[in-house]
Every structure is written in C-alpha cells, then in structure tokens.
Amino acid sequence: MREAGDQIQKYVESLIPQKSSVRQKIADELVKDGKWGINIGSVEGAILQFLVRAFKVKKILEIGTQYGYSTQWMLEALPADGSIVTLEKDPAHHAKARSLVQDARVEFLLGDAVEVLPTVAARAPFDLVFIDANKKAYPEYLSWAEKFTKSGSLIVGDNTFLFGGVLQDTPPADGNAGLWRAMRDFNKNIFDNSQFVSCLIPTAEGLTVAMRK
Ligand SMILES: C[S@@+](CC[C@H](N)C(=O)[O-])C[C@H]1O[C@@H](n2cnc3c(N)ncnc32)[C@H](O)[C@@H]1O
C-alpha cells in the first residue's frame, strides 16, 4: 500500500524535501536487505517532524526501531537537548540501527517491548510516544503510552488501517481475527478515551494521532 502510491500520495511525496544523507544511507540499507517499505514513508516522516516541532517535543519514546529510519526522521526535528528512547526486539535490526543512527540523543533498547517498557518508566513522562511494532500488541502499547504521558503529550500509531483490514466490520475468517480486533480496539479506545483528543490521518497506511488533554 505504502509508497506504491495513488496520485495524491505521489503528489504529497513530491513536495517533501530530499532525504538527508543519513536517511538516504538507512534507506539504501533497507533496500539492500529487502526490508524497504516496512518502515514509515516520507509522508509519515514529514508529519512526525511537523508534530515534533509544532508541539516542541523533547522526549520521545519509539516502539519499533527497525533500522532507525523513523528515529532519524524525528531526530532531525528534535532540539539539541532532546532525546529518543527506541525499542526493538530483533537483535539484527537493533544492531543495524545503532550503527546507522549515531547520535548521543538516541538510546537503543533491545528486547520485546512488553518486557522492556516497564524499565522505561523512570524516564517518563514522554512528550511523544510513537507506536510502530507488533500490530497485535497495539492496545497494550497504548496502555503503556497512557501511563508514560502527561497533559499535552502526543501518542502516534502507524499502520492503523491495518493494510486495509480495519475497514471490515466483521472479523476476517483467515486467522487474522485477533489482529483485526487489536487494531480496531486501538483506534476505538483512543478515540473513546476522554483524556485524549484524537484524529486518524488517512495516510496510505493510517496514522492515528492523539493528544493528551
Ligand atoms: C514496522 S517496523 C518499524 C519501522 C520503523 N519504525 C521505521 O519506520 O523506520 C516494526 C519493528 O518492530 C519490531 N518489533 C516487532 N515486534 C516487537 C516487539 N514485540 N517488541 C519490540 N519490537 C518489535 C520489528 O522487529 C520491526 O523491526
């Protein structure tokens, strides 16, 4: 779906400035390893940068590092005294991200997010929590994000259209009912939660954005 682009997507992408050299290097590695496209696209990157700057975000928690492409997008908008804690369970992805994104403002943590998240509590509150890991665990990540944020903080979830899956009103019969339920719950819970003001930006993949009141 992503970057395959209908005309709107292509037009928006054409407006976004060229990649920085670090982002280009990460993109090259992702392509080389056959992993390009799992990462965010430039439309989501530009939205994340906009949010970081507009909300004067300083402390970010990212769930799902992969090669650090989204980390780098956010980093480029972050002030000198900002910081990003990013979580990744795949040791190869974690190592690759560490070698590609070399910036003292970023802390890379290795492990399953659900196990690592409790260890991050001491660094809370975060100004922005970006959720982009195991889709089935999104409701659980949301519960942690709620604990780790304060008034004015943002929670952003990528892929919240579940590759089109959430558009169905009934669970799919192909064994993905749990995944469908998780993403439907994530979106519904965030919109229903009176602590948040929420929107779902209809990017190609769906980007849910909420601000804590
Ligand atoms: C969609 S990719 C992240 C892409 C990255 N945010 C970007 O746009 O550049 C999802 C990543 O989450 C990791 N992941 C999946 N399940 C996880 C879990 N339970 N805990 C931590 N990381 C997980 C995967 O290994 C993968 O690297």
PDB file of C-alpha atoms and ligand atoms in Angstrom:
ATOM      1  CA  MET A   1       0.000   0.000   0.000  1.00  0.00           C
ATOM      2  CA  ARG A   2       2.656   2.488   1.153  1.00  0.00           C
ATOM      3  CA  GLU A   3       4.682   4.441  -1.451  1.00  0.00           C
ATOM      4  CA  ALA A   4       3.005   2.350  -4.172  1.00  0.00           C
ATOM      5  CA  GLY A   5       1.063   5.447  -4.475  1.00  0.00           C
ATOM      6  CA  ASP A   6      -2.058   6.751  -5.933  1.00  0.00           C
ATOM      7  CA  GLN A   7      -1.766  10.207  -7.395  1.00  0.00           C
ATOM      8  CA  ILE A   8      -2.432  12.006  -4.104  1.00  0.00           C
ATOM      9  CA  GLN A   9       0.287  10.070  -2.309  1.00  0.00           C
ATOM     10  CA  LYS A  10       2.779  10.710  -5.108  1.00  0.00           C
ATOM     11  CA  TYR A  11       1.916  14.396  -5.232  1.00  0.00           C
ATOM     12  CA  VAL A  12       2.419  14.831  -1.464  1.00  0.00           C
ATOM     13  CA  GLU A  13       5.680  12.889  -1.607  1.00  0.00           C
ATOM     14  CA  SER A  14       6.906  15.147  -4.423  1.00  0.00           C
ATOM     15  CA  LEU A  15       6.563  18.164  -2.106  1.00  0.00           C
ATOM     16  CA  ILE A  16       8.704  16.683   0.672  1.00  0.00           C
ATOM     17  CA  PRO A  17      12.378  17.696   0.531  1.00  0.00           C
ATOM     18  CA  GLN A  18      15.011  15.130  -0.454  1.00  0.00           C
ATOM     19  CA  LYS A  19      16.338  12.706   2.107  1.00  0.00           C
ATOM     20  CA  SER A  20      19.174  13.778   4.408  1.00  0.00           C
ATOM     21  CA  SER A  21      22.392  11.817   3.882  1.00  0.00           C
ATOM     22  CA  VAL A  22      21.792   9.666   6.979  1.00  0.00           C
ATOM     23  CA  ARG A  23      18.222   8.891   5.941  1.00  0.00           C
ATOM     24  CA  GLN A  24      19.425   8.038   2.464  1.00  0.00           C
ATOM     25  CA  LYS A  25      22.011   5.664   3.922  1.00  0.00           C
ATOM     26  CA  ILE A  26      19.373   3.935   6.069  1.00  0.00           C
ATOM     27  CA  ALA A  27      17.049   3.722   3.052  1.00  0.00           C
ATOM     28  CA  ASP A  28      19.853   2.160   0.980  1.00  0.00           C
ATOM     29  CA  GLU A  29      20.462  -0.474   3.671  1.00  0.00           C
ATOM     30  CA  LEU A  30      16.752  -1.259   3.931  1.00  0.00           C
ATOM     31  CA  VAL A  31      16.523  -1.684   0.158  1.00  0.00           C
ATOM     32  CA  LYS A  32      19.697  -3.801   0.054  1.00  0.00           C
ATOM     33  CA  ASP A  33      18.301  -6.118   2.742  1.00  0.00           C
ATOM     34  CA  GLY A  34      14.862  -6.345   1.113  1.00  0.00           C
ATOM     35  CA  LYS A  35      13.203  -4.542   4.032  1.00  0.00           C
ATOM     36  CA  TRP A  36      12.232  -1.211   2.496  1.00  0.00           C
ATOM     37  CA  GLY A  37       8.534  -0.443   2.949  1.00  0.00           C
ATOM     38  CA  ILE A  38       8.173  -1.891   6.442  1.00  0.00           C
ATOM     39  CA  ASN A  39       9.498   1.462   7.642  1.00  0.00           C
ATOM     40  CA  ILE A  40       7.488   4.668   7.526  1.00  0.00           C
ATOM     41  CA  GLY A  41       7.324   6.621   4.279  1.00  0.00           C
ATOM     42  CA  SER A  42       8.185  10.258   3.698  1.00  0.00           C
ATOM     43  CA  VAL A  43       4.570  11.369   4.254  1.00  0.00           C
ATOM     44  CA  GLU A  44       4.576   9.936   7.776  1.00  0.00           C
ATOM     45  CA  GLY A  45       8.116  11.245   8.334  1.00  0.00           C
ATOM     46  CA  ALA A  46       7.069  14.777   7.437  1.00  0.00           C
ATOM     47  CA  ILE A  47       4.034  14.534   9.755  1.00  0.00           C
ATOM     48  CA  LEU A  48       6.229  13.287  12.615  1.00  0.00           C
ATOM     49  CA  GLN A  49       8.697  16.124  12.054  1.00  0.00           C
ATOM     50  CA  PHE A  50       5.828  18.609  11.994  1.00  0.00           C
ATOM     51  CA  LEU A  51       4.471  17.265  15.293  1.00  0.00           C
ATOM     52  CA  VAL A  52       7.901  17.307  16.956  1.00  0.00           C
ATOM     53  CA  ARG A  53       8.446  20.934  16.009  1.00  0.00           C
ATOM     54  CA  ALA A  54       4.877  22.229  16.462  1.00  0.00           C
ATOM     55  CA  PHE A  55       4.483  20.662  19.914  1.00  0.00           C
ATOM     56  CA  LYS A  56       8.073  21.466  20.937  1.00  0.00           C
ATOM     57  CA  VAL A  57       8.654  17.797  21.668  1.00  0.00           C
ATOM     58  CA  LYS A  58      11.828  16.995  23.583  1.00  0.00           C
ATOM     59  CA  LYS A  59      11.410  13.455  24.888  1.00  0.00           C
ATOM     60  CA  ILE A  60      10.341  10.674  22.554  1.00  0.00           C
ATOM     61  CA  LEU A  61       9.625   7.007  23.150  1.00  0.00           C
ATOM     62  CA  GLU A  62       9.557   4.890  19.990  1.00  0.00           C
ATOM     63  CA  ILE A  63       8.245   1.311  19.994  1.00  0.00           C
ATOM     64  CA  GLY A  64       9.642  -0.455  16.907  1.00  0.00           C
ATOM     65  CA  THR A  65      13.057   0.799  15.742  1.00  0.00           C
ATOM     66  CA  GLN A  66      13.792  -1.491  12.769  1.00  0.00           C
ATOM     67  CA  TYR A  67      16.811   0.234  11.073  1.00  0.00           C
ATOM     68  CA  GLY A  68      16.114   3.605  12.699  1.00  0.00           C
ATOM     69  CA  TYR A  69      14.553   5.297   9.688  1.00  0.00           C
ATOM     70  CA  SER A  70      11.656   6.838  11.643  1.00  0.00           C
ATOM     71  CA  THR A  71      14.071   7.525  14.526  1.00  0.00           C
ATOM     72  CA  GLN A  72      16.208   9.566  12.159  1.00  0.00           C
ATOM     73  CA  TRP A  73      13.225  11.497  10.773  1.00  0.00           C
ATOM     74  CA  MET A  74      12.206  12.523  14.313  1.00  0.00           C
ATOM     75  CA  LEU A  75      15.812  13.176  15.340  1.00  0.00           C
ATOM     76  CA  GLU A  76      16.223  15.725  12.558  1.00  0.00           C
ATOM     77  CA  ALA A  77      13.390  17.804  14.074  1.00  0.00           C
ATOM     78  CA  LEU A  78      14.487  17.377  17.689  1.00  0.00           C
ATOM     79  CA  PRO A  79      16.271  20.167  19.620  1.00  0.00           C
ATOM     80  CA  ALA A  80      19.869  19.679  20.795  1.00  0.00           C
ATOM     81  CA  ASP A  81      18.665  18.834  24.325  1.00  0.00           C
ATOM     82  CA  GLY A  82      16.038  16.360  23.103  1.00  0.00           C
ATOM     83  CA  SER A  83      16.163  12.584  23.456  1.00  0.00           C
ATOM     84  CA  ILE A  84      14.724   9.432  21.925  1.00  0.00           C
ATOM     85  CA  VAL A  85      14.421   6.039  23.594  1.00  0.00           C
ATOM     86  CA  THR A  86      13.706   3.428  20.930  1.00  0.00           C
ATOM     87  CA  LEU A  87      12.761  -0.227  21.492  1.00  0.00           C
ATOM     88  CA  GLU A  88      13.440  -3.166  19.177  1.00  0.00           C
ATOM     89  CA  LYS A  89      13.210  -6.912  19.770  1.00  0.00           C
ATOM     90  CA  ASP A  90      15.176  -8.140  16.740  1.00  0.00           C
ATOM     91  CA  PRO A  91      18.915  -8.111  17.612  1.00  0.00           C
ATOM     92  CA  ALA A  92      19.936  -7.695  13.947  1.00  0.00           C
ATOM     93  CA  HIS A  93      17.634  -4.681  13.486  1.00  0.00           C
ATOM     94  CA  HIS A  94      18.796  -3.206  16.782  1.00  0.00           C
ATOM     95  CA  ALA A  95      22.477  -3.565  15.811  1.00  0.00           C
ATOM     96  CA  LYS A  96      21.878  -2.106  12.355  1.00  0.00           C
ATOM     97  CA  ALA A  97      20.022   0.900  13.767  1.00  0.00           C
ATOM     98  CA  ARG A  98      22.790   1.558  16.274  1.00  0.00           C
ATOM     99  CA  SER A  99      25.406   1.585  13.548  1.00  0.00           C
ATOM    100  CA  LEU A 100      23.356   3.774  11.203  1.00  0.00           C
ATOM    101  CA  VAL A 101      21.988   6.364  13.649  1.00  0.00           C
ATOM    102  CA  GLN A 102      24.947   7.605  15.603  1.00  0.00           C
ATOM    103  CA  ASP A 103      23.683  10.378  17.811  1.00  0.00           C
ATOM    104  CA  ALA A 104      24.096  10.706  21.562  1.00  0.00           C
ATOM    105  CA  ARG A 105      20.468  11.796  21.876  1.00  0.00           C
ATOM    106  CA  VAL A 106      19.242   8.314  20.944  1.00  0.00           C
ATOM    107  CA  GLU A 107      19.155   5.360  23.326  1.00  0.00           C
ATOM    108  CA  PHE A 108      18.561   1.980  21.686  1.00  0.00           C
ATOM    109  CA  LEU A 109      16.985  -0.694  23.873  1.00  0.00           C
ATOM    110  CA  LEU A 110      16.883  -4.345  22.827  1.00  0.00           C
ATOM    111  CA  GLY A 111      14.067  -6.699  23.798  1.00  0.00           C
ATOM    112  CA  ASP A 112      10.396  -7.400  23.478  1.00  0.00           C
ATOM    113  CA  ALA A 113       8.633  -4.096  24.038  1.00  0.00           C
ATOM    114  CA  VAL A 114       6.212  -5.524  26.581  1.00  0.00           C
ATOM    115  CA  GLU A 115       9.164  -6.673  28.685  1.00  0.00           C
ATOM    116  CA  VAL A 116      11.300  -3.576  28.166  1.00  0.00           C
ATOM    117  CA  LEU A 117       8.560  -0.978  28.640  1.00  0.00           C
ATOM    118  CA  PRO A 118       8.395  -1.337  32.461  1.00  0.00           C
ATOM    119  CA  THR A 119      12.117  -0.489  32.615  1.00  0.00           C
ATOM    120  CA  VAL A 120      11.448   2.789  30.804  1.00  0.00           C
ATOM    121  CA  ALA A 121       9.060   4.080  33.478  1.00  0.00           C
ATOM    122  CA  ALA A 122      11.774   6.096  35.223  1.00  0.00           C
ATOM    123  CA  ARG A 123      12.283   8.192  32.064  1.00  0.00           C
ATOM    124  CA  ALA A 124       8.584   9.099  31.758  1.00  0.00           C
ATOM    125  CA  PRO A 125       6.772  11.339  31.040  1.00  0.00           C
ATOM    126  CA  PHE A 126       7.462  11.460  27.307  1.00  0.00           C
ATOM    127  CA  ASP A 127       6.245  14.248  25.041  1.00  0.00           C
ATOM    128  CA  LEU A 128       5.617  11.835  22.169  1.00  0.00           C
ATOM    129  CA  VAL A 129       5.181   8.068  22.035  1.00  0.00           C
ATOM    130  CA  PHE A 130       5.455   6.612  18.530  1.00  0.00           C
ATOM    131  CA  ILE A 131       3.979   3.111  18.209  1.00  0.00           C
ATOM    132  CA  ASP A 132       5.198   1.084  15.222  1.00  0.00           C
ATOM    133  CA  ALA A 133       5.895  -2.509  16.342  1.00  0.00           C
ATOM    134  CA  ASN A 134       3.873  -5.726  16.627  1.00  0.00           C
ATOM    135  CA  LYS A 135       0.389  -4.724  15.487  1.00  0.00           C
ATOM    136  CA  LYS A 136      -1.400  -7.221  17.734  1.00  0.00           C
ATOM    137  CA  ALA A 137       0.059  -5.559  20.818  1.00  0.00           C
ATOM    138  CA  TYR A 138      -1.106  -2.013  19.927  1.00  0.00           C
ATOM    139  CA  PRO A 139      -3.790  -1.950  22.679  1.00  0.00           C
ATOM    140  CA  GLU A 140      -1.125  -2.970  25.196  1.00  0.00           C
ATOM    141  CA  TYR A 141       1.308  -0.345  23.883  1.00  0.00           C
ATOM    142  CA  LEU A 142      -1.476   2.219  24.212  1.00  0.00           C
ATOM    143  CA  SER A 143      -1.931   1.343  27.899  1.00  0.00           C
ATOM    144  CA  TRP A 144       1.784   1.905  28.469  1.00  0.00           C
ATOM    145  CA  ALA A 145       1.732   5.117  26.435  1.00  0.00           C
ATOM    146  CA  GLU A 146      -1.087   6.417  28.630  1.00  0.00           C
ATOM    147  CA  LYS A 147       0.997   5.744  31.741  1.00  0.00           C
ATOM    148  CA  PHE A 148       4.054   7.389  30.222  1.00  0.00           C
ATOM    149  CA  THR A 149       2.495  10.657  29.044  1.00  0.00           C
ATOM    150  CA  LYS A 150       1.286  13.914  30.562  1.00  0.00           C
ATOM    151  CA  SER A 151      -1.067  16.703  29.540  1.00  0.00           C
ATOM    152  CA  GLY A 152      -0.020  17.941  26.087  1.00  0.00           C
ATOM    153  CA  SER A 153       1.830  14.716  25.165  1.00  0.00           C
ATOM    154  CA  LEU A 154       1.211  13.009  21.841  1.00  0.00           C
ATOM    155  CA  ILE A 155       0.619   9.365  21.035  1.00  0.00           C
ATOM    156  CA  VAL A 156       1.104   8.387  17.380  1.00  0.00           C
ATOM    157  CA  GLY A 157       0.357   4.939  15.939  1.00  0.00           C
ATOM    158  CA  ASP A 158       1.352   3.890  12.423  1.00  0.00           C
ATOM    159  CA  ASN A 159      -0.372   1.311  10.191  1.00  0.00           C
ATOM    160  CA  THR A 160      -3.696   1.865  11.916  1.00  0.00           C
ATOM    161  CA  PHE A 161      -5.641   0.945   8.777  1.00  0.00           C
ATOM    162  CA  LEU A 162      -4.008  -2.483   9.207  1.00  0.00           C
ATOM    163  CA  PHE A 163      -3.288  -2.620   5.483  1.00  0.00           C
ATOM    164  CA  GLY A 164      -6.999  -2.107   4.843  1.00  0.00           C
ATOM    165  CA  GLY A 165      -8.038  -4.763   7.381  1.00  0.00           C
ATOM    166  CA  VAL A 166      -9.803  -2.394   9.790  1.00  0.00           C
ATOM    167  CA  LEU A 167     -12.267  -1.380   7.095  1.00  0.00           C
ATOM    168  CA  GLN A 168     -14.112  -4.687   7.525  1.00  0.00           C
ATOM    169  CA  ASP A 169     -16.955  -4.545  10.064  1.00  0.00           C
ATOM    170  CA  THR A 170     -16.609  -8.199  10.980  1.00  0.00           C
ATOM    171  CA  PRO A 171     -13.524 -10.246  11.887  1.00  0.00           C
ATOM    172  CA  PRO A 172     -11.724 -11.849   8.938  1.00  0.00           C
ATOM    173  CA  ALA A 173     -12.039 -15.608   8.575  1.00  0.00           C
ATOM    174  CA  ASP A 174      -8.390 -16.046   7.551  1.00  0.00           C
ATOM    175  CA  GLY A 175      -6.934 -16.456  11.041  1.00  0.00           C
ATOM    176  CA  ASN A 176      -6.231 -12.747  11.494  1.00  0.00           C
ATOM    177  CA  ALA A 177      -9.251 -12.020  13.696  1.00  0.00           C
ATOM    178  CA  GLY A 178      -7.001 -11.260  16.693  1.00  0.00           C
ATOM    179  CA  LEU A 179      -5.007  -8.754  14.704  1.00  0.00           C
ATOM    180  CA  TRP A 180      -8.177  -7.152  13.336  1.00  0.00           C
ATOM    181  CA  ARG A 181      -9.656  -6.922  16.842  1.00  0.00           C
ATOM    182  CA  ALA A 182      -6.431  -5.430  18.267  1.00  0.00           C
ATOM    183  CA  MET A 183      -6.237  -2.618  15.722  1.00  0.00           C
ATOM    184  CA  ARG A 184      -9.972  -1.899  15.842  1.00  0.00           C
ATOM    185  CA  ASP A 185      -9.680  -1.744  19.666  1.00  0.00           C
ATOM    186  CA  PHE A 186      -6.619   0.515  19.482  1.00  0.00           C
ATOM    187  CA  ASN A 187      -8.384   3.073  17.308  1.00  0.00           C
ATOM    188  CA  LYS A 188     -11.668   2.855  19.199  1.00  0.00           C
ATOM    189  CA  ASN A 189     -10.028   3.027  22.623  1.00  0.00           C
ATOM    190  CA  ILE A 190      -8.009   6.094  21.723  1.00  0.00           C
ATOM    191  CA  PHE A 191     -10.996   7.916  20.203  1.00  0.00           C
ATOM    192  CA  ASP A 192     -13.303   6.919  23.091  1.00  0.00           C
ATOM    193  CA  ASN A 193     -10.832   7.945  25.785  1.00  0.00           C
ATOM    194  CA  SER A 194     -11.973  11.302  27.128  1.00  0.00           C
ATOM    195  CA  GLN A 195      -8.406  12.040  28.257  1.00  0.00           C
ATOM    196  CA  PHE A 196      -7.380  12.403  24.605  1.00  0.00           C
ATOM    197  CA  VAL A 197      -8.307  14.458  21.612  1.00  0.00           C
ATOM    198  CA  SER A 198      -7.746  12.167  18.631  1.00  0.00           C
ATOM    199  CA  CYS A 199      -7.637  12.044  14.870  1.00  0.00           C
ATOM    200  CA  LEU A 200      -6.749   9.428  12.285  1.00  0.00           C
ATOM    201  CA  ILE A 201      -4.790  10.926   9.411  1.00  0.00           C
ATOM    202  CA  PRO A 202      -5.710   8.962   6.276  1.00  0.00           C
ATOM    203  CA  THR A 203      -2.183   8.375   5.022  1.00  0.00           C
ATOM    204  CA  ALA A 204      -1.811   5.294   2.823  1.00  0.00           C
ATOM    205  CA  GLU A 205      -1.327   3.174   5.964  1.00  0.00           C
ATOM    206  CA  GLY A 206      -3.314   5.189   8.512  1.00  0.00           C
ATOM    207  CA  LEU A 207      -1.634   7.320  11.172  1.00  0.00           C
ATOM    208  CA  THR A 208      -3.571   7.715  14.417  1.00  0.00           C
ATOM    209  CA  VAL A 209      -2.590  10.822  16.390  1.00  0.00           C
ATOM    210  CA  ALA A 210      -3.842  11.701  19.853  1.00  0.00           C
ATOM    211  CA  MET A 211      -3.011  14.495  22.269  1.00  0.00           C
ATOM    212  CA  ARG A 212      -3.497  14.145  25.978  1.00  0.00           C
ATOM    213  CA  LYS A 213      -5.769  16.944  27.233  1.00  0.00           C
TER     214      LYS A 213
HETATM  215  C1  LIG B   1       7.306  -1.521  11.177  1.00  0.00           C
HETATM  216  S1  LIG B   1       8.884  -1.911  11.768  1.00  0.00           S
HETATM  217  C2  LIG B   1       9.410  -0.376  12.474  1.00  0.00           C
HETATM  218  C3  LIG B   1       9.776   0.607  11.432  1.00  0.00           C
HETATM  219  C4  LIG B   1      10.407   1.865  11.972  1.00  0.00           C
HETATM  220  N1  LIG B   1       9.573   2.483  12.987  1.00  0.00           N
HETATM  221  C5  LIG B   1      10.594   2.831  10.830  1.00  0.00           C
HETATM  222  O1  LIG B   1       9.581   3.371  10.348  1.00  0.00           O
HETATM  223  O2  LIG B   1      11.729   3.038  10.410  1.00  0.00           O
HETATM  224  C6  LIG B   1       8.485  -2.813  13.212  1.00  0.00           C
HETATM  225  C7  LIG B   1       9.686  -3.193  14.046  1.00  0.00           C
HETATM  226  O3  LIG B   1       9.187  -3.609  15.322  1.00  0.00           O
HETATM  227  C8  LIG B   1       9.909  -4.719  15.738  1.00  0.00           C
HETATM  228  N2  LIG B   1       9.053  -5.470  16.673  1.00  0.00           N
HETATM  229  C9  LIG B   1       8.056  -6.343  16.376  1.00  0.00           C
HETATM  230  N3  LIG B   1       7.503  -6.818  17.491  1.00  0.00           N
HETATM  231  C10 LIG B   1       8.163  -6.241  18.519  1.00  0.00           C
HETATM  232  C11 LIG B   1       8.068  -6.326  19.914  1.00  0.00           C
HETATM  233  N4  LIG B   1       7.180  -7.147  20.486  1.00  0.00           N
HETATM  234  N5  LIG B   1       8.890  -5.595  20.676  1.00  0.00           N
HETATM  235  C12 LIG B   1       9.805  -4.759  20.097  1.00  0.00           C
HETATM  236  N6  LIG B   1       9.952  -4.640  18.766  1.00  0.00           N
HETATM  237  C13 LIG B   1       9.153  -5.361  17.989  1.00  0.00           C
HETATM  238  C14 LIG B   1      10.223  -5.495  14.461  1.00  0.00           C
HETATM  239  O4  LIG B   1      11.327  -6.334  14.660  1.00  0.00           O
HETATM  240  C15 LIG B   1      10.478  -4.360  13.478  1.00  0.00           C
HETATM  241  O5  LIG B   1      11.837  -4.040  13.435  1.00  0.00           O
END
